[in-house]
Each structure stands twice: as structure tokens, then as C-alpha cells.
CSV table of C-alpha atoms in Angstrom, one decimal:
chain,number,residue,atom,x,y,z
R,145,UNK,CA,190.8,-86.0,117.1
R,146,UNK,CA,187.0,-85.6,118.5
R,147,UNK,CA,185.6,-88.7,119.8
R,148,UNK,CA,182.2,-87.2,119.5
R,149,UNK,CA,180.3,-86.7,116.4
R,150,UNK,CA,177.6,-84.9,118.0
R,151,UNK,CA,178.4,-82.8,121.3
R,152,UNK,CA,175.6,-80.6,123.0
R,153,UNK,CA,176.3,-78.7,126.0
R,154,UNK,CA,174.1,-76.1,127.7
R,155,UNK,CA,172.0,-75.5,124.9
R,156,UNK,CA,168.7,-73.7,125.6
R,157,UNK,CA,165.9,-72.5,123.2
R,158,UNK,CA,163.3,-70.3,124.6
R,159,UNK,CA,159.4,-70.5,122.7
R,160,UNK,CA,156.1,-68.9,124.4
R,161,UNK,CA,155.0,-71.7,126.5
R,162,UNK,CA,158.2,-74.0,126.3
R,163,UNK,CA,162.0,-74.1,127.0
R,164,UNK,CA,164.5,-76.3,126.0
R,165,UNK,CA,166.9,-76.2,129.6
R,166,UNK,CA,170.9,-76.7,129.1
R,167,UNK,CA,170.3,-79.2,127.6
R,168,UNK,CA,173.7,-81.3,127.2
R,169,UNK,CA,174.9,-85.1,125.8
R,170,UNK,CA,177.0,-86.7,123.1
R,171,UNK,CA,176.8,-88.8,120.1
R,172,UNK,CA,180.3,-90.8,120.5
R,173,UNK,CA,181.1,-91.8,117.0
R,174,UNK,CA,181.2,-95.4,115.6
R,175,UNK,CA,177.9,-95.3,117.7
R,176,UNK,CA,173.9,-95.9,117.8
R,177,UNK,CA,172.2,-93.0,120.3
R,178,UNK,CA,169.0,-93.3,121.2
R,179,UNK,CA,166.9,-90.0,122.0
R,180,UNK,CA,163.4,-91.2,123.6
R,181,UNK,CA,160.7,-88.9,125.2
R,182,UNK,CA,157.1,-88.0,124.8
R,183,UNK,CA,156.1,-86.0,122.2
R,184,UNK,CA,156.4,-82.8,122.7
R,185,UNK,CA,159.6,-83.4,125.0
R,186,UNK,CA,161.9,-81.8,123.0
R,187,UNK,CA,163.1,-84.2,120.5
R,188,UNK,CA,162.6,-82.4,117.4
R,189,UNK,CA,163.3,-78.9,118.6
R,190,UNK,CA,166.9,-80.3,119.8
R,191,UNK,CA,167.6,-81.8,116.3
R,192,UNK,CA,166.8,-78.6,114.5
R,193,UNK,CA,169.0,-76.5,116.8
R,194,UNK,CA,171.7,-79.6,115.9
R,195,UNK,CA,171.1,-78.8,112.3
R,196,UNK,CA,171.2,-75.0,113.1
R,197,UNK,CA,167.4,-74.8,111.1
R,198,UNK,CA,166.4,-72.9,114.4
R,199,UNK,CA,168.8,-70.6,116.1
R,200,UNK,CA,170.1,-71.2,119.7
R,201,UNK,CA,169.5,-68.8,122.6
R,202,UNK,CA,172.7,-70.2,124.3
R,203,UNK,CA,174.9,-73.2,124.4
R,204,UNK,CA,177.4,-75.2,122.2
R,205,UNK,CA,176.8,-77.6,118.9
R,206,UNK,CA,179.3,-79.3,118.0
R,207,UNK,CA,179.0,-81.3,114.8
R,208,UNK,CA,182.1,-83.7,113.4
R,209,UNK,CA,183.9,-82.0,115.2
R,210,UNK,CA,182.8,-78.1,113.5
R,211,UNK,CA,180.6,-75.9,115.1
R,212,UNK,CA,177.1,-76.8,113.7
R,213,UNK,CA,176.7,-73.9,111.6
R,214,UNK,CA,180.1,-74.6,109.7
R,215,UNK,CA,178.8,-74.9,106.0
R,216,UNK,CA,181.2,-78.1,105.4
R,217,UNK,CA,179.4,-79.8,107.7
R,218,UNK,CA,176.3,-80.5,105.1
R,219,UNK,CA,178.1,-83.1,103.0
R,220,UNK,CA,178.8,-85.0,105.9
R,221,UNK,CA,175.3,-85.2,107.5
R,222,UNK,CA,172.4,-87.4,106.4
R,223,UNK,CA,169.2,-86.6,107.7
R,224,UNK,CA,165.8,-88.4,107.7
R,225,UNK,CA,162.4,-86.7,109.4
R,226,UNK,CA,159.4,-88.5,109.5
R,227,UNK,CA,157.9,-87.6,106.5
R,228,UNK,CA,159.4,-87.5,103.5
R,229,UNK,CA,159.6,-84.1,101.9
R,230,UNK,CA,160.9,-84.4,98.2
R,231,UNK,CA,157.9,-83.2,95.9
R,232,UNK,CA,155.4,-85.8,95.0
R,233,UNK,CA,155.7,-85.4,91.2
R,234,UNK,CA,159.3,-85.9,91.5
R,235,UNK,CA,160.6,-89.6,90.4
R,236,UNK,CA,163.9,-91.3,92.2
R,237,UNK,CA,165.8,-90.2,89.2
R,238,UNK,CA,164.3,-86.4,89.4
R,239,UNK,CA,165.4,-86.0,92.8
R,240,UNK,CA,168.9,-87.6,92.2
R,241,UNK,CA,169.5,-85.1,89.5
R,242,UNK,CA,169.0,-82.4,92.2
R,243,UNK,CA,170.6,-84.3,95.1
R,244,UNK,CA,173.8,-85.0,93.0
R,245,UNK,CA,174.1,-80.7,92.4
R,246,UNK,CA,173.6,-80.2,96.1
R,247,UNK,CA,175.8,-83.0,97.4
R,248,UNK,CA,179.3,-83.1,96.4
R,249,UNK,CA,179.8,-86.4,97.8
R,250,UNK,CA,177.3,-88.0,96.1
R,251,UNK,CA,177.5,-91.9,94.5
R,252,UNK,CA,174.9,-92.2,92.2
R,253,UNK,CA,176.0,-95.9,92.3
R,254,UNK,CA,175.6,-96.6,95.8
R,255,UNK,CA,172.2,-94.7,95.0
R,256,UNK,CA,170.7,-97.4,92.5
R,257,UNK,CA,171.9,-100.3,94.7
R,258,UNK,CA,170.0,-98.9,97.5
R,259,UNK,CA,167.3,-98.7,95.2
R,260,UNK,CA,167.3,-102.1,93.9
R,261,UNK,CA,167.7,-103.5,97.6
R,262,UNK,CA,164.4,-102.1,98.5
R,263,UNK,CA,163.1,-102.4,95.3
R,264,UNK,CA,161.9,-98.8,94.9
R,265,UNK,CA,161.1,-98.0,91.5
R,266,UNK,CA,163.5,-95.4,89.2
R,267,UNK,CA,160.8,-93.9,87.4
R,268,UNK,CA,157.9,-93.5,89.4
R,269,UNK,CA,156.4,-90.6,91.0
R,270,UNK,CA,156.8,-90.2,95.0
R,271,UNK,CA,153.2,-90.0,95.2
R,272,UNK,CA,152.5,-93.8,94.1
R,273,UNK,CA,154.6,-94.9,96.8
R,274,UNK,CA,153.2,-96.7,100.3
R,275,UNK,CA,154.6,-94.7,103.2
R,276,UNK,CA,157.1,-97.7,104.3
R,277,UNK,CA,158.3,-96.8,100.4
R,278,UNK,CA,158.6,-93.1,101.1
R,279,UNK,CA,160.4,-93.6,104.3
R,280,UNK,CA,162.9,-96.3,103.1
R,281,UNK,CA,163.7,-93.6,100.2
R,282,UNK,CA,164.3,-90.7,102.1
R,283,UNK,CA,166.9,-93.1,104.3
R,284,UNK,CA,168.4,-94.1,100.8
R,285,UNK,CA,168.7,-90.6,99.5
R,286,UNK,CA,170.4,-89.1,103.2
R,287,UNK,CA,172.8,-92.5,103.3
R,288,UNK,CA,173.2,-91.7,99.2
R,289,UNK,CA,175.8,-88.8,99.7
R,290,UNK,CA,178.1,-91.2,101.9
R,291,UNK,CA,177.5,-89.1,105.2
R,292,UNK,CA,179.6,-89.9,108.5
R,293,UNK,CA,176.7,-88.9,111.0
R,294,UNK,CA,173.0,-90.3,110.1
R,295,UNK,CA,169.9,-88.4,112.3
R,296,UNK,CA,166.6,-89.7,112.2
R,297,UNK,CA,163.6,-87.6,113.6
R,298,UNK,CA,160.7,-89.9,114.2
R,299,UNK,CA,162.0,-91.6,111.3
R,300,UNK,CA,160.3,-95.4,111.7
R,301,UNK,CA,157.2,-93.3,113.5
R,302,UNK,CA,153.7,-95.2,111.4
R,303,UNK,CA,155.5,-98.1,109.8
R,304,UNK,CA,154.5,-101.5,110.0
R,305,UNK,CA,157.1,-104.2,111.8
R,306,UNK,CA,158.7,-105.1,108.9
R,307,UNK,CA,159.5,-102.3,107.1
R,308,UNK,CA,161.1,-100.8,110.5
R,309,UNK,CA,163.2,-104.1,111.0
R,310,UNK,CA,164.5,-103.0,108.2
R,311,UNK,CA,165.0,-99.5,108.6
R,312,UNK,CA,166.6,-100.6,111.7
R,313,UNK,CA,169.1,-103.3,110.0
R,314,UNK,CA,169.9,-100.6,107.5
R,315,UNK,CA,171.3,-98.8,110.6
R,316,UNK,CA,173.1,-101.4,111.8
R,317,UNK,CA,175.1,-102.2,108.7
R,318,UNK,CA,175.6,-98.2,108.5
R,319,UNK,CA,177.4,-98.7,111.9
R,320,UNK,CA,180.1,-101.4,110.3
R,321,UNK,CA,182.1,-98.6,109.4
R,322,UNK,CA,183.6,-97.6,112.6
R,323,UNK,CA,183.9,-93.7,111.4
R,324,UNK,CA,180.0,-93.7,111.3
R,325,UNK,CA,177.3,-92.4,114.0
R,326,UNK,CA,173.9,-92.7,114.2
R,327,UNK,CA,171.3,-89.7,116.2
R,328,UNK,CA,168.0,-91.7,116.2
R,329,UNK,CA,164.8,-89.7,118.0
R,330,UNK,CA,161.5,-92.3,118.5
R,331,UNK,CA,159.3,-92.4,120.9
R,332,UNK,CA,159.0,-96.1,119.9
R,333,UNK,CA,161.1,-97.4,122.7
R,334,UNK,CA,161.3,-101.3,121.2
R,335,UNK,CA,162.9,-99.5,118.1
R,336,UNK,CA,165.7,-97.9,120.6
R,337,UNK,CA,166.3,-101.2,122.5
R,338,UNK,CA,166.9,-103.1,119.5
R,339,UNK,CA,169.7,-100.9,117.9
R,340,UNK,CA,170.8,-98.5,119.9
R,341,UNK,CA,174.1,-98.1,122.1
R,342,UNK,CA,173.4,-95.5,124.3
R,343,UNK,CA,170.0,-93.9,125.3
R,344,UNK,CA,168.9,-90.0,126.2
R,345,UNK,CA,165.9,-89.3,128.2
R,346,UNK,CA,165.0,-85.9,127.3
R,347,UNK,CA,160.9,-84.7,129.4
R,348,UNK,CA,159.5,-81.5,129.6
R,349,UNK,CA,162.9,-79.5,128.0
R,350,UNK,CA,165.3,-81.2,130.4
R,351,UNK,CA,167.6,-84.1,129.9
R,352,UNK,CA,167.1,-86.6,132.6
R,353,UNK,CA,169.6,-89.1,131.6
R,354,UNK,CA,172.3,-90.4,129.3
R,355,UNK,CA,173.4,-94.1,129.6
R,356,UNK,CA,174.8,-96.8,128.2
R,357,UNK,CA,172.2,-99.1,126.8
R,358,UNK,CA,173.0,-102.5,128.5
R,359,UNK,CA,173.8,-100.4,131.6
R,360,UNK,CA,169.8,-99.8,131.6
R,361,UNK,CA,168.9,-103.2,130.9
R,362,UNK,CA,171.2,-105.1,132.7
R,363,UNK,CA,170.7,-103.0,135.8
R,364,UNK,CA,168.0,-100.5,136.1
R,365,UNK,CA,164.5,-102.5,137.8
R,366,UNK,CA,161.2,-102.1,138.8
R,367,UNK,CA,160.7,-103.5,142.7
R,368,UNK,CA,156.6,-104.3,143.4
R,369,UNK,CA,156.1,-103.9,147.0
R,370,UNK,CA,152.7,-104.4,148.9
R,371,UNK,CA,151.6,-102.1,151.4
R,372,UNK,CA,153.6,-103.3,154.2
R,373,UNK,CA,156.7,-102.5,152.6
R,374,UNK,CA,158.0,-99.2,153.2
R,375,UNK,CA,160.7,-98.2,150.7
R,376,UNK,CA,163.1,-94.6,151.5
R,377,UNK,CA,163.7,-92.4,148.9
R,378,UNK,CA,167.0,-92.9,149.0
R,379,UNK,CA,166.5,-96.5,147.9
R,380,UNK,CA,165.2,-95.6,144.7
R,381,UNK,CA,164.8,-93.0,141.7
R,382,UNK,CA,161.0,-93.1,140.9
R,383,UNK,CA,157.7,-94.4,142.1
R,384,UNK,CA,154.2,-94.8,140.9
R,385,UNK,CA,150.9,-96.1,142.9
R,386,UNK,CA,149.0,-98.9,141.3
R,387,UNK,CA,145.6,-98.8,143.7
R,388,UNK,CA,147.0,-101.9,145.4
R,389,UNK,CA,150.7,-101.7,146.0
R,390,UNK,CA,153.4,-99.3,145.1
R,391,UNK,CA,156.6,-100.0,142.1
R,392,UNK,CA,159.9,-98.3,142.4
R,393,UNK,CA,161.9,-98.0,140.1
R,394,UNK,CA,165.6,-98.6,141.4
R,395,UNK,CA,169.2,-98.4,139.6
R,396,UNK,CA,170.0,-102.1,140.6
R,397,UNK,CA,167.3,-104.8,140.9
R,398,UNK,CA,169.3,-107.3,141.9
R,399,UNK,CA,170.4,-105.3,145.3
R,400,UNK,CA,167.3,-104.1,145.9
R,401,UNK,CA,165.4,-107.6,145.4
R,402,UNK,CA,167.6,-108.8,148.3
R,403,UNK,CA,167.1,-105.5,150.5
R,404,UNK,CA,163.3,-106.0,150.1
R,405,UNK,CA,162.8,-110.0,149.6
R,406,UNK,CA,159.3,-109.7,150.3
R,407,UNK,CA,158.8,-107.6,147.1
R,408,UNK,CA,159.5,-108.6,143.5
R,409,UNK,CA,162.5,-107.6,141.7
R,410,UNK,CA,161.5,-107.6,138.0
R,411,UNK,CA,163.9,-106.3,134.9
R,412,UNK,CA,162.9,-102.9,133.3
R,413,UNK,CA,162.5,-102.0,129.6
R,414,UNK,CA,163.1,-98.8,128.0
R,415,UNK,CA,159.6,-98.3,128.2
R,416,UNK,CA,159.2,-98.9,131.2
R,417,UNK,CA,162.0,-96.9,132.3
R,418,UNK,CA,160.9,-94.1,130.3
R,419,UNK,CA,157.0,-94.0,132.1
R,420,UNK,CA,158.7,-94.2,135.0
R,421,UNK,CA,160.2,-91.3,134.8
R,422,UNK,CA,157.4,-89.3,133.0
R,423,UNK,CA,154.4,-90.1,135.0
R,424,UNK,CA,156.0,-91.0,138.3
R,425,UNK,CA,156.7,-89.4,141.7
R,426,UNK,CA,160.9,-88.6,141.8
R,427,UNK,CA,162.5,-89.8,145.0
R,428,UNK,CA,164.5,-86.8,146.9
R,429,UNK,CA,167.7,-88.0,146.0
R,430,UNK,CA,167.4,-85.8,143.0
């Protein structure tokens, strides 16, 4: 049985001006993965070759276990972007009438309970509703056809806090079911670190990592050094000037606070991480 609900190796897409580059990771089912990077990094391009909407120069999808362009794989798939695309005339019960004929899975029940717990009106048009409406019912209608994989592309991208706490709690309850998986692009980095399990650095075309969450967190720092302290490259995976000292980012704070006790060890958020990487200078270990 495959492990992995999404699997990606060596996949490259060539455009004028840009390249995706081998790019390669998993989506581990029963799990939340995070895919962070700037826009323009990637992000949406990858999920389109995922969802074999754009065709892939080289490489391997896997989906479920199916190569991504296996047709059973639709039923099985819920996808959110970060607009919601159903016709603005349309009502919720319009485009459940279409959904249900392209969805053989669908559960119209579980499709008015979604609607009543975010209290999103049957018969109105798509075009009355707020954009925290329109987003919370294109996450309804994806989860409506009982999908194993959900992918979200930029999906909480212009929504106040509250409506993405609870886009983000919807995910989590999603994830009770052990046979589910969650593929969740943002480049809001707070929304990754809430939720997700495992994180993907993609910059430029290129993955640059794939890690385990807490591994990040619980690990990963940024060491502030004045000028008198000379750091080797081998001690550390990025650095970045600041005008009046120099910050490293290393793999393990806690080693490197006691290699360098004049400088100061502090903990690293995604964020953080994720500037590091894209605006820094890469150490030579790399």
C-alpha cells in the first residue's frame, strides 16, 4: 500500500523565463504539508502539474497512489485555489446540481451541513457573498465529494484572522480521518506553522528543503553575532548583514549558542526561516 498520497520526483517544467528544476517531495498520507515560497517560486505551477492541468516536461506524479493523469483520480481529489471560480449567478444549490453530475461521490448531506456550519446561504447568488463567504464555499464544495487528498493553492491568501482560523480548523478536523492528506501552498507562513506537519521550501524553481515541522521549530535558529565574532561556513546554512552585526541561520541553536556564547541564540519561525533562505548569503556547505 503507498504511504504517500502525493509523490513528486524529478519533475521539471520549462516556460520562457522560468524553470521548475527536479523538483521532488511527498505528501505522506494522514498528513498536513506545508508548501511556502515567494510568489512566483513555483507554488502554483507545481500544483497544476500535480493536477496534470499543465503537462510535465519530465518527472513522476504520483497521486493516491495512480499516476496523476489516471482519470479515477478526480473523485478522490478536492481542490481549493484562491479564488473561487463557480459562476457568480450561480446559488449553492445551482452549483450542487452540477457538482453532484460531475462527482460520483458526492453527499449532498454532508453538503448542507457544511453549509449550515458556516452559515452560507442555499439560495443566494455567489456574487452577494464577502470573500471569507466565497472561500469557505469553495472548501465546502472540494470536501463535499468526500475526497482522500485536499490541495489548497493560496487558499486562506486575503482573509481576515478569523475566517482563516477557521479554514485552518476545518483542516484539522479533515485530518481526524487517518486515510486523509492535506497539500496546503501559502505564502502566509503563521498559517503553515499552525497546522501543518511537514513543510517544503520551494525559491526560484528549486526545492530547498523538506522537513518535519517541529524538526524546524524545535531546532533550526538564528545566532546574532557582533563584529568580533567570526562564524565558518561550515557552522551554518545562511547569513544575512544587518549594518551592525551579522545573523546566521544554523540547524541547531542550542549547539551553536554554546559554540559562540558571546552571540545570541534565538528560536526561528517559519518565516524567518523562509527569508533566510530567500534573501540571504548560502554558506558553502551547500
Amino acid at each position: 500500500m503507498d504511504e504517500n498520497s502525493i509523490l513528486v520526483r524529478n519533475l521539471c517544467k520549462r516556460f520562457n523565463g522560468f524553470a521548475l528544476d527536479n523538483v521532488s517531495f511527498c505528501v505522506p498520507k494522514g498528513r498536513i504539508v506545508g508548501f511556502i515560497g515567494e510568489n512566483g517560486a513555483g507554488k502554483s505551477t507545481t500544483i497544476r502539474l500535480i493536477l496534470n492541468e499543465l503537462k510535465k516536461d519530465a518527472g513522476e506524479v504520483k497521486v493516491l497512489g495512480r499516476d496523476h493523469t489516471d482519470p479515477t483520480v478526480k473523485d478522490e481529489v478536492g481542490v481549493v485555489f484562491d479564488t473561487c471560480n463557480f459562476h457568480e449567478v450561480f446559488t449553492a444549490r445551482d452549483v450542487e446540481r452540477v457538482l453532484s453530475g460531475v462527482y460520483s461521490t458526492w453527499d449532498s448531506g454532508l453538503f448542507q451541513s457544511y453549509l449550515e456550519r458556516f452559515q452560507l446561504p442555499l439560495r443566494k447568488a455567489v456574487k452577494s457573498f464577502s470573500k471569507g463567504m466565497k472561500m469557505k464555499f469553495s472548501i465546502v464544495c472540494a470536501l463535499a465529494h468526500r475526497p482522500r487528498l485536499l490541495i489548497l493553492d493560496e487558499a486562506t491568501a486575503g482573509l481576515d484572522p478569523v475566517v482563516r482560523d477557521e479554514i485552518l480548523d476545518l483542516l484539522l478536523d479533515f485530518l481526524q480521518d487517518e486515510e486523509h492528506s492535506v497539500f496546503f501552498s501559502s505564502h502566509i507562513t503563521s498559517d503553515i506553522q499552525k497546522v501543518a506537519d511537514y513543510v517544503v521550501l520551494i525559491h526560484q524553481g528549486k526545492i530547498i528543503f523538506e522537513e518535519e515541522k517541529d524538526t524546524l521549530l524545535d531546532r533550526y535558529g538564528i545566532l546574532r553575532c557582533g563584529q568580533s565574532t567570526v562564524v565558518p561556513p561550515e557552522d551554518y546554512i545562511v547569513r544575512r548583514e544587518t549594518g551592525v552585526s551579522t545573523e546566521y541561520l544554523v540547524r541547531d541553536r542550542t549547539a551553536a549558542g554554546k559554540k559562540y556564547p558571546k552571540a545570541v541564540a534565538d528560536a526561528a519561525s517559519l518565516e524567518d526561516i523562509m527569508l533566510f533562505y530567500i534573501k540571504g548569503d548560502a554558506s558553502c556547505e551547500d
